[in-house]
C-alpha positions as CSV (number, residue, x, y, z in Angstrom):
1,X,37.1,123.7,66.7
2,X,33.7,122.4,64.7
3,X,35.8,119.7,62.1
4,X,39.1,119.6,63.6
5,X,40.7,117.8,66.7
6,X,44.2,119.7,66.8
7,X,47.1,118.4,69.1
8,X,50.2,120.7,70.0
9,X,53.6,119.3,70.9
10,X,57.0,120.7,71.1
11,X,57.7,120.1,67.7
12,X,54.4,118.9,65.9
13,X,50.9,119.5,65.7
14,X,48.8,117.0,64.7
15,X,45.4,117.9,62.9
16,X,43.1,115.3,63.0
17,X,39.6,115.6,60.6
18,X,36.7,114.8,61.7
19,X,33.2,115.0,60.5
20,X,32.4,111.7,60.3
21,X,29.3,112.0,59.8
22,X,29.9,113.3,56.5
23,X,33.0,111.8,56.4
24,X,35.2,114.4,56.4
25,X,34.5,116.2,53.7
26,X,35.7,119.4,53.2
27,X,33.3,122.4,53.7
28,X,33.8,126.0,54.8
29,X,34.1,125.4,58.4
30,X,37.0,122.7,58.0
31,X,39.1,125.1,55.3
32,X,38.8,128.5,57.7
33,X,40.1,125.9,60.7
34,X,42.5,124.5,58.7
35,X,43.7,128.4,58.3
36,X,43.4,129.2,61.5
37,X,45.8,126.1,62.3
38,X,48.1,127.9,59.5
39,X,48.0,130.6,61.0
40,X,49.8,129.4,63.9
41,X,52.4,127.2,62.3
42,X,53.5,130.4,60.4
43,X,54.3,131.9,63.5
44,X,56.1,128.8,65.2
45,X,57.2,126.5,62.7
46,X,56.4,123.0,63.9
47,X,56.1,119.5,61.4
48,X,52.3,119.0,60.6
49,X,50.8,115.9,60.8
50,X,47.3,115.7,58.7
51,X,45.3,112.6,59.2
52,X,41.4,111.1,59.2
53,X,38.9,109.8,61.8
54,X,37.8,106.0,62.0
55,X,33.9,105.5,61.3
56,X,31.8,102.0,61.8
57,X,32.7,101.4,58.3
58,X,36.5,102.1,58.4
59,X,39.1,104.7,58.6
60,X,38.6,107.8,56.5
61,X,40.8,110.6,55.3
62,X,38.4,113.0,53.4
63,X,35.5,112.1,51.1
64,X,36.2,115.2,49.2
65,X,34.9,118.7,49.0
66,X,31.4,119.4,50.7
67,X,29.2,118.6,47.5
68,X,26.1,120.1,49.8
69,X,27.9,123.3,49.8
70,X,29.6,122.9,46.2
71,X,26.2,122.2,44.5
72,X,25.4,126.1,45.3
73,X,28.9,127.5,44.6
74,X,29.4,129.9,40.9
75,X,31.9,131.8,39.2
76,X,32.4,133.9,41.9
77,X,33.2,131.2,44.0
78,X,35.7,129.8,41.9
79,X,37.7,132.9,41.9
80,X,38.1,133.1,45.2
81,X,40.3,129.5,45.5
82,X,38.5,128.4,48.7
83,X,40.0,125.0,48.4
84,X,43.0,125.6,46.5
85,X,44.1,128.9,48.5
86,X,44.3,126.7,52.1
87,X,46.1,123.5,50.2
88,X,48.6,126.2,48.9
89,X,49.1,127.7,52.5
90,X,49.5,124.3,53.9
91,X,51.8,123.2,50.7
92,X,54.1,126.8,51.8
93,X,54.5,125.7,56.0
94,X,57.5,126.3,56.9
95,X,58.6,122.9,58.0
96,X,57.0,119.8,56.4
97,X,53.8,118.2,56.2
98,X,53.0,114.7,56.4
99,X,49.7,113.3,55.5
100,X,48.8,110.0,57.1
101,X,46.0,108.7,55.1
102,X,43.6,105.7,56.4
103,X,40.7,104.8,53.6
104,X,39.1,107.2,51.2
105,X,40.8,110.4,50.0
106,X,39.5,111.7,47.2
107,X,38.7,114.6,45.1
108,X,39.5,117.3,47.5
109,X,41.1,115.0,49.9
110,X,43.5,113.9,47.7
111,X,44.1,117.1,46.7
112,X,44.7,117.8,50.3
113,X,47.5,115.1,50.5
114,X,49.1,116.0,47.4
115,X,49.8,119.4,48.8
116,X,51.9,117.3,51.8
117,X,55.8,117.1,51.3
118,X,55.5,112.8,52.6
119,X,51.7,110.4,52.3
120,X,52.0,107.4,54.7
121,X,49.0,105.1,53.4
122,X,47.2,102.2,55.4
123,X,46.8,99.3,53.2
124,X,42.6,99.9,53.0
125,X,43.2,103.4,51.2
126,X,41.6,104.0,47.9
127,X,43.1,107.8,46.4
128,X,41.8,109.5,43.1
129,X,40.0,112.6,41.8
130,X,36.5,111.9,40.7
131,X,35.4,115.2,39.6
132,X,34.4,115.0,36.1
133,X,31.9,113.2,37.1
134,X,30.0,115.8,38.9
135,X,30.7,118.4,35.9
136,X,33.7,119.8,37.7
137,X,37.7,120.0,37.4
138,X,40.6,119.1,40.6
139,X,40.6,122.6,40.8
140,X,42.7,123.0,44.0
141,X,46.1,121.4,43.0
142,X,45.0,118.5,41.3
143,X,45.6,119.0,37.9
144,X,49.4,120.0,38.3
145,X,50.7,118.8,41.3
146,X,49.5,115.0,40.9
147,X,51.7,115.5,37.4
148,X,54.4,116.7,39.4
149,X,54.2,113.8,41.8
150,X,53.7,110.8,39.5
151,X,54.6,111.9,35.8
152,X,51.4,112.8,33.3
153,X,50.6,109.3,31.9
154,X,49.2,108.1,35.1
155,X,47.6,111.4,36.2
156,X,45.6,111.6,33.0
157,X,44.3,107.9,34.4
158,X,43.2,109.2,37.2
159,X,42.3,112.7,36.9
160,X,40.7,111.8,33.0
161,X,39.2,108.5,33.4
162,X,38.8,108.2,36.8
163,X,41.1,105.4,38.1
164,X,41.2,104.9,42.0
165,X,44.9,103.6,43.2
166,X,45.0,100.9,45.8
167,X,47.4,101.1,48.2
168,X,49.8,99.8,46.8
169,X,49.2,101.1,43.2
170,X,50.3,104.2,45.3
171,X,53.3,103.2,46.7
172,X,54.7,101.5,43.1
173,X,54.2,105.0,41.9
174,X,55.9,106.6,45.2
175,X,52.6,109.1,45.2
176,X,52.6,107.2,49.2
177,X,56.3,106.7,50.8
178,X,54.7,103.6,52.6
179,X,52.2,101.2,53.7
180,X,51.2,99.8,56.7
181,X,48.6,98.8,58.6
182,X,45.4,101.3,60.1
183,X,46.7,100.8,64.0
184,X,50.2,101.7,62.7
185,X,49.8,104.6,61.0
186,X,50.0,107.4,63.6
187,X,53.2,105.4,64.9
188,X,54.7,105.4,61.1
189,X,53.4,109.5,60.8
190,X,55.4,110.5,64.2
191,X,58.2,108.3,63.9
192,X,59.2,110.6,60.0
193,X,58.5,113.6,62.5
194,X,61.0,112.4,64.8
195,X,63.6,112.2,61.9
196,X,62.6,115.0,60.9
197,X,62.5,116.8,64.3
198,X,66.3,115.2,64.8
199,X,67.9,118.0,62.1
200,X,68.1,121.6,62.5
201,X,64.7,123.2,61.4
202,X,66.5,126.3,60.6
203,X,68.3,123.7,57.7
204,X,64.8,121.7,57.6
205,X,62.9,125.1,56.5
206,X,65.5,126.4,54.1
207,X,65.7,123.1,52.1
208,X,62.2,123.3,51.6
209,X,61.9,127.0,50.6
210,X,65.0,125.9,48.1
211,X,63.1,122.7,46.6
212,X,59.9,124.9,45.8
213,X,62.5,127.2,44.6
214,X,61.6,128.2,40.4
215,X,64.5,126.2,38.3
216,X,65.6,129.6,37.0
217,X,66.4,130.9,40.7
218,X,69.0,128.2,40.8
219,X,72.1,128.0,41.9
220,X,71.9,131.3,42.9
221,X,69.2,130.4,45.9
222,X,71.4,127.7,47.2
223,X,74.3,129.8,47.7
224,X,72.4,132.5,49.7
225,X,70.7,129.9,51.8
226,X,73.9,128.6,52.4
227,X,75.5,131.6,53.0
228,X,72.4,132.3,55.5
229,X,73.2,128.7,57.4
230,X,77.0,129.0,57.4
231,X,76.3,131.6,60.0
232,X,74.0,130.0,62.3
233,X,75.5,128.8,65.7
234,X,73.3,125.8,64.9
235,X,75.6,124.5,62.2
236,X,79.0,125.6,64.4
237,X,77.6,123.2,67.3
238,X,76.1,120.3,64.8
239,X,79.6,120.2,63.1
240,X,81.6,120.3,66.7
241,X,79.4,117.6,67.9
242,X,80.3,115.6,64.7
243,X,84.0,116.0,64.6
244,X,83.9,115.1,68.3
245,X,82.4,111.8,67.4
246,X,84.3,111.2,64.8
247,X,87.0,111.5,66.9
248,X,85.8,109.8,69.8
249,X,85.6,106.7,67.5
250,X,89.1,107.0,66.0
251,X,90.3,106.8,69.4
252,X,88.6,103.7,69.9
């Protein structure tokens, strides 16, 4: 690939940006990768892990969208969601997504982590949505998921007047789930996975489809996904395993 370095394991892939050059913003080559990488996660469901490259002036997520390319983009453009239709396919994975974020992500690279289910931040990250300035609107998620994520009073700061959260601005508002230093982060990224990875992804994949569930489908979604789960062998040989434990320790 042109803009991404992709890893593969047994239960993760991990997508690394990188056109530092421009750093890493996100133009057309980048968003058909990042659909191609979709692509295959759809098929075999596998944790994501979505970070930056390091440049000679720091570590960086994504700048944003392509502004070379955006300068020449119209209506027509707009309507086709070009951003906004690969952060929804990466929002919809099947298992979850973790953004690790080192340095600048903004405009479409914030938009890019809000559309992860968990942002680990390094303590030199800067995250907001500049694009008023340039005569445009957070068009790919912006506008509604930041309000989902951290309330409307401070998303109108940042998507309005332009603040850009430190940090740890971030994690006070839980838009980040933690800090920690730049050589850290890809050890804080795989060690989530690794929780993650412990539980049954059959269980890991249904929770999510239920949490993106519409309020109005509820309860009745949570019975049929448990209803779907109380028949897997998975969740016969998880419980065994547990009452054996259990046991075991009683008899200690």
């Amino acid at each position: 690939m042109d803009s991404l370095i992709v890893e593969h394991g047994t239960d993760r892939t991990i997508v690394r940006l990188e056109r530092p050059r421009t750093l890493n913003s996100i133009d057309q080559t980048m968003v058909d990768e990042l659909h191609t990488v979709c692509a295959q996660l759809e098929l075999e469901p596998r944790v994501l892990i979505v970070t930056g490259t390091r440049t000679e002036r720091g570590g960086i997520f994504a700048s944003g969208a392509d502004i070379s390319q955006l300068r020449d983009r119209r209506r027509h453009d707009a309507l086709r969601g070009i951003n906004s239709s690969i952060f929804a396919r990466i929002a919809a994975l099947p298992m979850p997504v973790i953004a690790a974020i080192d340095g600048y992500a903004l405009g479409g690279g914030a938009e890019l982590a809000y559309a992860a289910d968990f942002r680990i931040a390094t303590t030199r990250v800067k995250i907001g949505n500049p694009e008023p300035n340039l005569g445009i609107i957070a068009a790919a998620g912006g506008c509604w998921r930041l309000v989902e994520l951290v309330g409307e009073p401070v998303a109108k700061e940042i998507l309005l007047a332009g603040r850009v959260l430190s940090a740890d601005e971030a994690l006070a508002i839980r838009l980040v789930s933690e800090v920690c230093e730049p050589d850290e982060l890809l050890d804080r990224a795989n060690a989530l996975a690794d929780r993650i990875s412990g539980f049954d992804p059959l269980a890991v994949q249904v929770t999510k489809q239920v949490i993106h569930a519409p309020r109005a489908a509820h309860p009745v979604i949570d019975n049929l996904a448990q209803a779907l789960l109380f028949e897997s062998p998975e969740k016969a040989q998880r419980m065994d395993d547990f009452i054996q434990k259990r046991d075991a320790r009683k008899g200690r």
